[in-house]
Coordinates of C-alpha atoms in Angstrom, one line a residue:
X1258 CA 8.0 -148.4 1.4
X1259 CA 9.8 -149.7 -1.8
X1260 CA 6.4 -149.6 -3.6
X1261 CA 6.7 -145.8 -3.8
X1262 CA 9.3 -143.6 -5.3
X1263 CA 9.2 -141.4 -2.1
X1264 CA 7.9 -141.5 1.4
X1265 CA 6.7 -138.0 0.9
X1266 CA 6.0 -135.8 -2.1
X1267 CA 5.5 -132.1 -1.3
X1268 CA 3.8 -129.9 -3.8
X1269 CA 4.9 -126.3 -3.3
X1270 CA 8.4 -125.0 -2.2
X1271 CA 7.2 -122.2 0.1
X1272 CA 7.9 -121.9 3.8
X1273 CA 5.3 -124.5 4.6
X1274 CA 6.5 -127.0 2.1
X1275 CA 10.3 -126.8 2.3
X1276 CA 10.2 -126.7 6.1
X1277 CA 8.0 -129.7 6.2
X1278 CA 10.4 -131.5 3.7
X1279 CA 13.3 -130.6 6.1
X1280 CA 11.4 -132.2 9.0
X1281 CA 10.5 -135.3 7.1
X1282 CA 14.1 -135.9 6.4
X1283 CA 14.8 -135.9 10.1
X1284 CA 12.3 -138.7 10.4
X1285 CA 14.2 -140.7 7.8
X1286 CA 11.8 -140.1 5.1
X1287 CA 12.8 -139.9 1.4
X1288 CA 11.4 -136.6 0.1
X1289 CA 10.7 -134.9 -3.2
X1290 CA 9.4 -131.3 -3.6
X1291 CA 7.7 -130.2 -6.7
X1292 CA 7.7 -126.5 -7.5
X1293 CA 6.1 -124.9 -10.6
X1294 CA 8.1 -121.6 -10.2
X1295 CA 10.9 -120.6 -7.9
X1296 CA 11.5 -121.9 -4.3
X1297 CA 10.4 -119.7 -1.5
X1298 CA 6.7 -119.6 -2.5
X1299 CA 4.5 -116.5 -2.2
X1300 CA 6.3 -115.3 0.9
X1301 CA 9.7 -115.1 -0.6
X1302 CA 8.8 -114.2 -4.2
X1303 CA 5.6 -112.2 -4.2
X1304 CA 4.8 -111.5 -0.6
X1305 CA 6.4 -110.9 2.9
X1306 CA 10.0 -110.6 2.0
X1307 CA 9.9 -108.5 -1.2
X1308 CA 7.3 -106.2 0.3
X1309 CA 9.4 -105.6 3.4
X1310 CA 12.6 -105.1 1.3
X1311 CA 11.0 -102.3 -0.6
X1312 CA 9.4 -101.1 2.6
X1313 CA 13.0 -100.6 4.0
X1314 CA 13.7 -98.3 1.0
X1315 CA 10.4 -96.4 1.7
X1316 CA 11.4 -96.0 5.4
X1317 CA 14.7 -94.5 4.5
X1318 CA 13.1 -92.0 2.0
X1319 CA 10.5 -90.9 4.5
X1320 CA 13.2 -90.6 7.3
X1321 CA 15.4 -88.6 5.0
X1322 CA 12.6 -86.1 4.1
X1323 CA 11.7 -85.7 7.8
X1324 CA 15.3 -85.8 9.1
X1325 CA 15.4 -82.0 9.8
X1326 CA 13.5 -82.4 13.0
X1327 CA 16.3 -84.5 14.4
X1328 CA 19.1 -82.4 13.0
X1329 CA 19.8 -84.2 9.7
X1330 CA 18.9 -82.1 6.6
X1331 CA 18.8 -84.2 3.2
X1332 CA 17.7 -82.0 0.3
X1333 CA 15.9 -83.2 -2.8
X1334 CA 15.2 -86.9 -1.8
X1335 CA 14.6 -89.0 -4.9
X1336 CA 13.4 -92.5 -5.2
X1337 CA 14.6 -94.7 -8.0
X1338 CA 12.2 -97.6 -8.2
X1339 CA 14.5 -99.4 -10.7
X1340 CA 17.2 -99.4 -8.1
X1341 CA 14.7 -100.4 -5.3
X1342 CA 13.6 -103.3 -7.5
X1343 CA 17.1 -104.4 -8.2
X1344 CA 17.9 -104.5 -4.6
X1345 CA 14.7 -106.5 -3.9
X1346 CA 15.7 -109.0 -6.6
X1347 CA 19.2 -109.3 -5.1
X1348 CA 17.8 -110.1 -1.6
X1349 CA 15.4 -112.6 -3.1
X1350 CA 18.1 -114.4 -5.1
X1351 CA 20.3 -114.7 -2.0
X1352 CA 17.5 -116.3 0.0
X1353 CA 16.4 -118.6 -2.7
X1354 CA 20.0 -119.8 -3.2
X1355 CA 20.0 -120.6 0.5
X1356 CA 16.8 -122.7 0.3
X1357 CA 18.1 -124.6 -2.7
X1358 CA 21.4 -125.3 -1.1
X1359 CA 19.6 -126.6 2.0
X1360 CA 17.4 -128.9 0.0
X1361 CA 20.4 -130.3 -1.9
X1362 CA 22.3 -130.8 1.4
X1363 CA 19.4 -132.6 2.9
X1364 CA 19.2 -134.9 -0.3
X1365 CA 15.7 -133.6 -1.0
X1366 CA 14.8 -134.0 -4.8
X1367 CA 13.6 -130.5 -6.1
X1368 CA 11.4 -131.2 -9.2
X1369 CA 10.4 -128.3 -11.3
X1370 CA 7.0 -128.4 -13.0
X1371 CA 3.3 -127.9 -12.7
X1372 CA 1.8 -130.7 -10.5
X1373 CA -1.4 -132.7 -10.6
X1374 CA -2.5 -135.2 -7.9
X1375 CA -3.8 -138.1 -9.9
X1376 CA -4.7 -140.4 -7.1
X1377 CA -4.0 -141.0 -3.4
X1378 CA -0.3 -141.8 -4.1
X1379 CA 0.5 -140.5 -7.6
X1380 CA 1.5 -137.0 -8.7
X1381 CA 2.2 -136.1 -12.3
X1382 CA 4.0 -132.9 -13.3
X1383 CA 4.8 -131.1 -16.5
X1384 CA 8.3 -129.7 -16.6
X1385 CA 9.5 -126.4 -18.2
X1386 CA 10.1 -128.2 -21.5
X1387 CA 6.5 -129.4 -21.6
X1388 CA 7.4 -133.1 -20.8
X1389 CA 5.2 -135.0 -18.4
X1390 CA 6.6 -137.1 -15.5
X1391 CA 5.1 -139.1 -12.7
X1392 CA 6.2 -139.9 -9.1
X1393 CA 4.6 -141.8 -6.3
X1394 CA 4.6 -141.2 -2.6
X1395 CA 3.4 -143.0 0.5
X1396 CA 2.2 -139.5 1.6
X1397 CA 1.4 -136.3 -0.4
X1398 CA 1.5 -132.8 1.1
X1399 CA -0.2 -129.9 -0.8
X1400 CA 1.4 -126.7 0.3
X1401 CA 0.7 -124.5 -2.8
X1402 CA -0.3 -121.2 -1.2
X1403 CA -2.7 -119.0 -3.2
X1404 CA -3.0 -116.2 -5.7
X1405 CA -4.3 -112.7 -5.7
X1406 CA -8.1 -112.4 -6.1
X1407 CA -9.4 -110.0 -8.7
X1408 CA -13.0 -109.1 -8.0
X1409 CA -15.4 -108.8 -10.9
X1410 CA -15.2 -105.0 -11.0
X1411 CA -15.7 -103.4 -14.4
X1412 CA -12.5 -101.9 -15.7
X1413 CA -10.3 -104.3 -13.6
X1414 CA -8.6 -105.3 -16.9
X1415 CA -7.4 -101.7 -17.7
X1416 CA -3.8 -101.0 -18.1
X1417 CA -2.4 -99.6 -14.8
X1418 CA -4.7 -101.7 -12.6
X1419 CA -2.5 -104.2 -10.9
X1420 CA -2.4 -107.0 -8.3
X1421 CA 0.4 -107.2 -5.6
X1422 CA 2.6 -109.4 -7.7
X1423 CA 2.6 -106.9 -10.6
X1424 CA 3.2 -104.0 -8.4
X1425 CA 6.3 -105.5 -6.9
X1426 CA 7.9 -105.3 -10.4
X1427 CA 7.3 -101.6 -11.0
X1428 CA 10.2 -99.5 -11.9
X1429 CA 10.7 -95.8 -12.9
X1430 CA 9.4 -93.2 -10.4
X1431 CA 6.7 -93.4 -7.8
X1432 CA 3.1 -92.7 -8.9
X1433 CA 1.7 -89.2 -8.2
X1434 CA -1.8 -90.5 -7.3
X1435 CA -2.1 -94.2 -6.2
X1436 CA -5.4 -95.8 -5.3
X1437 CA -5.6 -99.0 -3.4
X1438 CA -8.8 -101.0 -3.5
X1439 CA -8.9 -103.1 -0.2
X1440 CA -8.1 -102.0 3.3
X1441 CA -6.8 -105.4 4.5
X1442 CA -3.1 -106.2 5.4
X1443 CA -1.8 -106.1 1.8
X1444 CA -3.5 -102.8 1.1
X1445 CA -2.3 -101.1 4.3
X1446 CA 1.3 -102.3 3.9
X1447 CA 1.5 -101.1 0.3
X1448 CA -0.2 -97.8 1.3
X1449 CA 2.6 -97.3 3.9
X1450 CA 5.2 -98.2 1.3
X1451 CA 4.1 -95.7 -1.4
X1452 CA 3.3 -93.0 1.1
X1453 CA 6.9 -93.3 2.1
X1454 CA 8.0 -93.1 -1.6
X1455 CA 6.1 -89.8 -1.7
X1456 CA 2.9 -90.8 -3.6
X1457 CA -0.4 -89.5 -2.7
X1458 CA -2.3 -92.6 -1.6
X1459 CA -6.0 -93.3 -1.2
X1460 CA -7.3 -96.6 0.4
X1461 CA -10.9 -97.5 -0.6
X1462 CA -12.5 -100.2 1.6
X1463 CA -16.0 -101.5 1.3
X1464 CA -16.4 -102.6 4.9
X1465 CA -16.8 -100.2 7.8
X1466 CA -13.1 -100.5 9.1
X1467 CA -9.6 -101.4 8.0
X1468 CA -8.3 -105.0 8.7
X1469 CA -11.4 -106.5 10.3
X1470 CA -9.3 -109.3 11.8
X1471 CA -7.5 -107.0 14.2
X1472 CA -8.8 -105.5 17.5
X1473 CA -11.4 -102.7 16.8
X1474 CA -9.5 -100.2 18.9
X1475 CA -6.3 -100.9 16.9
X1476 CA -8.2 -100.6 13.6
X1477 CA -9.5 -97.1 14.6
X1478 CA -6.0 -96.0 15.7
X1479 CA -4.6 -97.3 12.4
X1480 CA -7.0 -95.3 10.3
X1481 CA -6.2 -92.1 12.3
X1482 CA -2.4 -92.8 12.0
X1483 CA -2.5 -93.4 8.2
X1484 CA -4.6 -90.2 7.8
X1485 CA -2.1 -88.2 9.9
X1486 CA 0.6 -89.4 7.4
X1487 CA -1.4 -88.0 4.5
X1488 CA -3.0 -91.2 3.4
X1489 CA -6.7 -90.8 2.5
X1490 CA -8.8 -93.6 3.9
X1491 CA -12.3 -94.2 2.7
X1492 CA -14.3 -96.9 4.5
X1493 CA -17.9 -98.2 3.8
X1494 CA -17.2 -97.1 0.2
X1495 CA -17.6 -100.1 -2.3
X1496 CA -16.0 -99.6 -5.7
X1497 CA -18.4 -100.0 -8.6
X1498 CA -16.0 -99.5 -11.6
X1499 CA -12.7 -98.3 -12.8
X1500 CA -12.6 -96.2 -15.9
X1501 CA -10.3 -94.1 -18.1
X1502 CA -10.7 -90.3 -17.8
X1503 CA -8.4 -87.6 -19.3
X1504 CA -5.6 -90.1 -19.9
X1505 CA -5.7 -91.4 -16.4
X1506 CA -7.7 -93.9 -14.5
X1507 CA -10.6 -93.0 -12.2
X1508 CA -11.9 -95.2 -9.4
X1509 CA -15.7 -94.8 -9.0
X1510 CA -17.2 -95.8 -5.6
X1511 CA -20.4 -95.2 -3.8
X1512 CA -20.6 -93.3 -0.4
X1513 CA -24.0 -93.1 1.2
X1514 CA -25.6 -94.1 -2.1
X1515 CA -23.9 -91.3 -3.9
X1516 CA -21.3 -92.1 -6.7
X1517 CA -17.9 -90.3 -6.3
X1518 CA -14.6 -90.6 -8.2
X1519 CA -10.9 -90.5 -7.5
X1520 CA -8.2 -89.9 -10.2
X1521 CA -5.3 -92.3 -10.2
X1522 CA -2.1 -92.9 -12.2
X1523 CA -2.2 -96.6 -11.0
X1524 CA -4.7 -98.8 -9.0
X1525 CA -3.8 -101.8 -6.8
X1526 CA -6.3 -104.6 -6.4
X1527 CA -5.7 -105.8 -2.8
X1528 CA -8.9 -107.6 -1.8
X1529 CA -7.5 -110.9 -0.8
X1530 CA -6.1 -114.2 -2.1
X1531 CA -7.7 -117.4 -3.3
X1532 CA -6.5 -121.0 -3.2
X1533 CA -5.9 -122.9 -6.5
X1534 CA -6.3 -126.4 -5.0
X1535 CA -9.0 -127.6 -7.4
X1536 CA -6.5 -127.2 -10.4
X1537 CA -4.2 -129.5 -8.6
X1538 CA -6.7 -132.3 -8.2
X1539 CA -7.6 -134.9 -10.8
X1540 CA -11.3 -135.4 -11.6
X1541 CA -11.6 -138.3 -9.3
X1542 CA -10.2 -136.2 -6.3
X1543 CA -12.3 -133.1 -6.8
X1544 CA -14.3 -134.2 -3.8
X1545 CA -11.4 -133.3 -1.6
X1546 CA -11.9 -129.6 -2.3
X1547 CA -14.1 -127.9 0.3
X1548 CA -15.3 -124.3 0.9
X1549 CA -13.9 -121.7 -1.6
X1550 CA -11.9 -124.3 -3.3
X1551 CA -9.6 -125.1 -0.4
X1552 CA -8.5 -128.6 0.6
X1553 CA -10.8 -129.8 3.4
X1554 CA -8.7 -131.4 6.2
X1555 CA -9.0 -132.6 9.8
X1556 CA -7.2 -131.4 12.8
X1557 CA -4.1 -133.4 11.7
X1558 CA -4.1 -131.6 8.3
X1559 CA -5.3 -134.8 6.7
X1560 CA -7.9 -134.9 3.8
X1561 CA -10.6 -137.4 3.3
X1562 CA -8.0 -139.5 1.5
X1563 CA -5.7 -140.2 4.4
X1564 CA -2.5 -140.2 2.5
X1565 CA -3.1 -136.6 1.3
X1566 CA -2.4 -133.7 3.6
X1567 CA -2.7 -130.0 3.2
X1568 CA -1.4 -126.8 4.9
X1569 CA -1.2 -123.1 4.7
X1570 CA -3.3 -121.1 2.1
X1571 CA -4.3 -124.3 0.5
X1572 CA -6.5 -125.0 3.5
X1573 CA -7.4 -121.5 4.7
X1574 CA -7.4 -120.4 8.3
X1575 CA -4.7 -117.9 9.4
X1576 CA -2.9 -117.4 6.1
X1577 CA 0.6 -116.5 7.3
X1578 CA 4.0 -118.0 6.3
X1579 CA 4.9 -119.0 9.9
X1580 CA 1.4 -120.7 10.3
X1581 CA 2.1 -122.8 7.2
X1582 CA 5.5 -123.8 8.6
X1583 CA 4.1 -124.8 11.8
X1584 CA 1.3 -126.8 10.2
X1585 CA 3.7 -128.5 7.9
X1586 CA 5.8 -129.7 10.8
X1587 CA 2.8 -131.0 12.7
X1588 CA 1.5 -132.7 9.5
X1589 CA 4.8 -134.6 9.0
X1590 CA 4.8 -135.5 12.7
X1591 CA 1.3 -137.1 12.3
X1592 CA 2.5 -139.0 9.2
X1593 CA 5.1 -140.6 11.4
X1594 CA 2.8 -141.4 14.4
X1595 CA 4.3 -138.6 16.5
X1596 CA 2.7 -135.9 18.6
X1597 CA 2.6 -132.3 17.0
X1598 CA 5.7 -130.5 18.0
X1599 CA 4.2 -127.0 17.5
X1600 CA 1.4 -125.5 19.6
X1601 CA -1.2 -123.9 17.3
X1602 CA -3.3 -122.0 19.8
X1603 CA -1.1 -118.9 19.9
X1604 CA -0.3 -117.6 16.4
X1605 CA 1.2 -114.1 16.2
X1606 CA 0.0 -111.8 13.4
X1607 CA 2.0 -108.9 12.2
X1608 CA 1.2 -105.9 10.0
X1609 CA 4.0 -103.6 8.8
X1610 CA 2.1 -100.4 8.9
X1611 CA 3.5 -97.2 10.6
X1612 CA 3.3 -97.7 13.5
X1613 CA 3.5 -101.5 13.3
X1614 CA 0.6 -103.7 14.5
X1615 CA 1.1 -107.1 16.1
X1616 CA -1.3 -109.4 18.1
X1617 CA -1.3 -112.8 19.7
X1618 CA -3.9 -114.8 21.7
X1619 CA -7.4 -113.4 22.2
X1620 CA -8.6 -109.8 22.3
X1621 CA -11.0 -108.2 24.9
X1622 CA -13.9 -108.7 22.5
X1623 CA -13.1 -112.4 21.9
X1624 CA -12.8 -112.8 25.8
X1625 CA -16.2 -111.3 26.2
X1626 CA -17.8 -113.6 23.6
X1627 CA -16.2 -116.5 25.4
X1628 CA -17.5 -115.5 28.8
X1629 CA -14.1 -115.0 30.2
X1630 CA -13.6 -112.5 33.0
X1631 CA -10.5 -110.4 32.2
X1632 CA -8.3 -107.6 33.3
X1633 CA -6.7 -105.3 30.8
X1634 CA -3.3 -103.6 31.1
X1635 CA -2.3 -100.7 28.9
X1636 CA 1.0 -98.9 28.4
X1637 CA 1.5 -95.9 26.3
X1638 CA 4.8 -96.0 24.3
X1639 CA 5.1 -92.3 24.5
X1640 CA 6.7 -93.0 27.9
X1641 CA 9.2 -95.5 26.4
X1642 CA 12.6 -94.0 26.1
X1643 CA 13.7 -95.9 23.0
X1644 CA 10.5 -95.0 21.2
X1645 CA 10.9 -91.4 22.0
X1646 CA 14.6 -91.1 21.0
X1647 CA 13.9 -93.0 17.7
X1648 CA 11.0 -90.7 17.1
X1649 CA 8.6 -93.5 16.4
X1650 CA 5.5 -91.6 17.5
X1651 CA 2.7 -92.6 19.7
X1652 CA 1.7 -96.2 20.4
X1653 CA 0.1 -98.7 22.8
X1654 CA 0.7 -102.1 24.3
X1655 CA -2.4 -103.8 25.6
X1656 CA -2.4 -107.0 27.6
X1657 CA -5.3 -109.3 28.4
X1658 CA -5.2 -111.5 31.4
X1659 CA -7.6 -113.8 33.3
X1660 CA -9.2 -111.8 36.0
X1661 CA -8.6 -114.5 38.7
X1662 CA -5.3 -116.2 37.9
X1663 CA -3.7 -113.2 36.0
X1664 CA -2.5 -115.6 33.3
X1665 CA -1.8 -113.8 30.2
X1666 CA -4.4 -114.6 27.4
X1667 CA -3.7 -112.1 24.7
X1668 CA -1.8 -109.0 23.6
X1669 CA -2.4 -106.3 21.0
X1670 CA 0.4 -103.9 20.1
X1671 CA 0.4 -100.8 17.9
X1672 CA 3.8 -99.2 18.2
X1673 CA 7.3 -99.1 16.8
X1674 CA 8.9 -102.6 16.6
X1675 CA 5.6 -104.2 17.4
X1676 CA 6.4 -107.2 15.1
X1677 CA 9.6 -107.9 17.1
X1678 CA 8.0 -107.4 20.5
X1679 CA 5.2 -109.9 19.9
X1680 CA 7.4 -112.9 20.1
X1681 CA 8.0 -112.5 23.8
X1682 CA 4.3 -112.2 24.4
X1683 CA 3.6 -115.3 22.3
X1684 CA 6.1 -117.3 24.4
X1685 CA 4.5 -116.0 27.7
X1686 CA 1.0 -116.9 26.5
X1687 CA 2.0 -120.4 25.3
X1688 CA 3.6 -121.1 28.7
X1689 CA 0.7 -119.7 30.7
X1690 CA 2.8 -117.0 32.4
X1691 CA 1.0 -114.5 34.6
X1692 CA 1.3 -110.7 34.6
X1693 CA 3.4 -111.0 37.7
X1694 CA 5.8 -113.4 35.9
X1695 CA 6.3 -111.0 33.1
X1696 CA 6.6 -107.9 35.4
X1697 CA 9.1 -109.7 37.7
X1698 CA 11.5 -110.4 34.9
X1699 CA 14.3 -107.9 34.5
X1700 CA 14.1 -106.3 31.0
X1701 CA 17.1 -104.2 29.6
X1702 CA 17.0 -100.4 29.4
X1703 CA 16.7 -98.4 27.2
X1704 CA 14.8 -100.8 24.9
X1705 CA 11.5 -101.3 23.3
X1706 CA 10.9 -104.6 25.1
X1707 CA 11.0 -103.1 28.5
X1708 CA 7.5 -101.6 27.7
X1709 CA 6.1 -105.1 28.0
X1710 CA 7.2 -105.4 31.7
X1711 CA 5.8 -101.9 32.3
X1712 CA 2.5 -102.9 30.7
X1713 CA 2.3 -106.1 32.9
X1714 CA 2.9 -103.9 36.1

C-alpha cells in the first residue's frame, strides 16, 4: 500500500469516525482522521452529551422544587445557566481530551481542517491557517454527521430564534416563555430540560403526534406526561411564521385552518438534521450523493466508488451515535475482507424525556404489518419498588414475542431508567431468547431491572 499515504482516511472525528479508526488500527491499517472542528462530533459537542449534561442540572432543579413531598424542603431554587454551561464545557473538555489521547496512543494522525474528497483515493483539506494540504488513502470513510435543518419559515432569522447548537450556549437565567418548533426527539428533550429549569414551555408540532418513529401508544402517553408536567403540546399545528410583537417573539401557527399565536422570549427550531455530504465531494464525485444529499451506499456501507465508504448521519437511516459506531466497525471489517462484527438488526433507541422512553426490535404495529403472530406482555412500573421509592411516577414495559416460539422480538419502555434497561432487552432479542429464558433468570431486588423479568412472566 506504499502508493498511498494511508490505508484509511476518515473524515469526521465523531463516534462513528474515531471508533472506526481505532478498529482499523487493530487490523494493522495506517490511519488518518480529518476533523474540521473538535473531536467528538455532533454527539459530544452539540448533541447527546451536552444535552444530557444540562439535563442533569435540570433534573436536580426540578427535584429540589418538588422535594417537600419526600421530606426535603429547598426554598427559592435558582438556576444559573452560566454555571450550567460552564459545567457542560468542563465535561466536554474532559471527554475530548480522552479521545485525543486515545488517537495519539493508537498512532492515528489527527489532521485539523475542512475536507474535500477529490477522487476515489485523494482528500484535500484546508487547515485553520487557510493552507491547503492533500493526503491519499486506499480507503476513505465519510463520517461527517449532519447539521440542524432550519425550515423556510418567515421570521426564522429573527434574534432569539435558535437551533439546538446555539441553545446549548445560552447563559443567564432560563426563559419565561419558551416555544419549541418540532416535536421530535430533540424538541421533546429540550422541552424536558427547560421545563425542569422552570420555563413555561410550548411544543408545536405539524404532525398528528409526537416522535412518529416510536410506538403510537408510547407517543400518546408521552404527550399526556408532558402536559401533566405543565408543558403545552400542540399537534397538527403547522407554524406559518415567527414575528416580533411587543418587544418579544410570537409564533404564529394554524389549528383547524385558524391562525393562532403564542408569545415567546425564545424559540427553538428542532425539526431535524440534514447531511452535508455534497459539500464534501468534488464535482466529479457528486454522483455519489443520493436522496436528500446523503451518500448512497450498499449493505457494506460502500459507495458506488468502492474505495469510498459512508456511515452515520452521512448516509441516513437510524441517526444515532451508537448506530454510527456499529456501522463504522462493520465498514472497516469489510475493507479488510472480514465478516461484520456487529449485528445491526437490533438497534436500541433512547429518548431522555420524563419518564424516559426506549425501544428495540419491532413494535406490535410493525409485527402486524409483517404478518407475524405475536403475544404481548405488559408490566406497570407502579408495582416496581425501586420506581416507587425514587418517586419516578407511572410507567410501562411492553414486550413483543412470537406467538408460537415465545422468542422475544421487540420491547417498548416508558419509565424511569428506560434507557438503561433497554440494553438487557437488546441482548435478549439479538440472541433469540424466549420470554421463559428472561423470566427464569434471577434479577436482583429492589431494582428497576427486575421489572423486565416480571414483564416476561
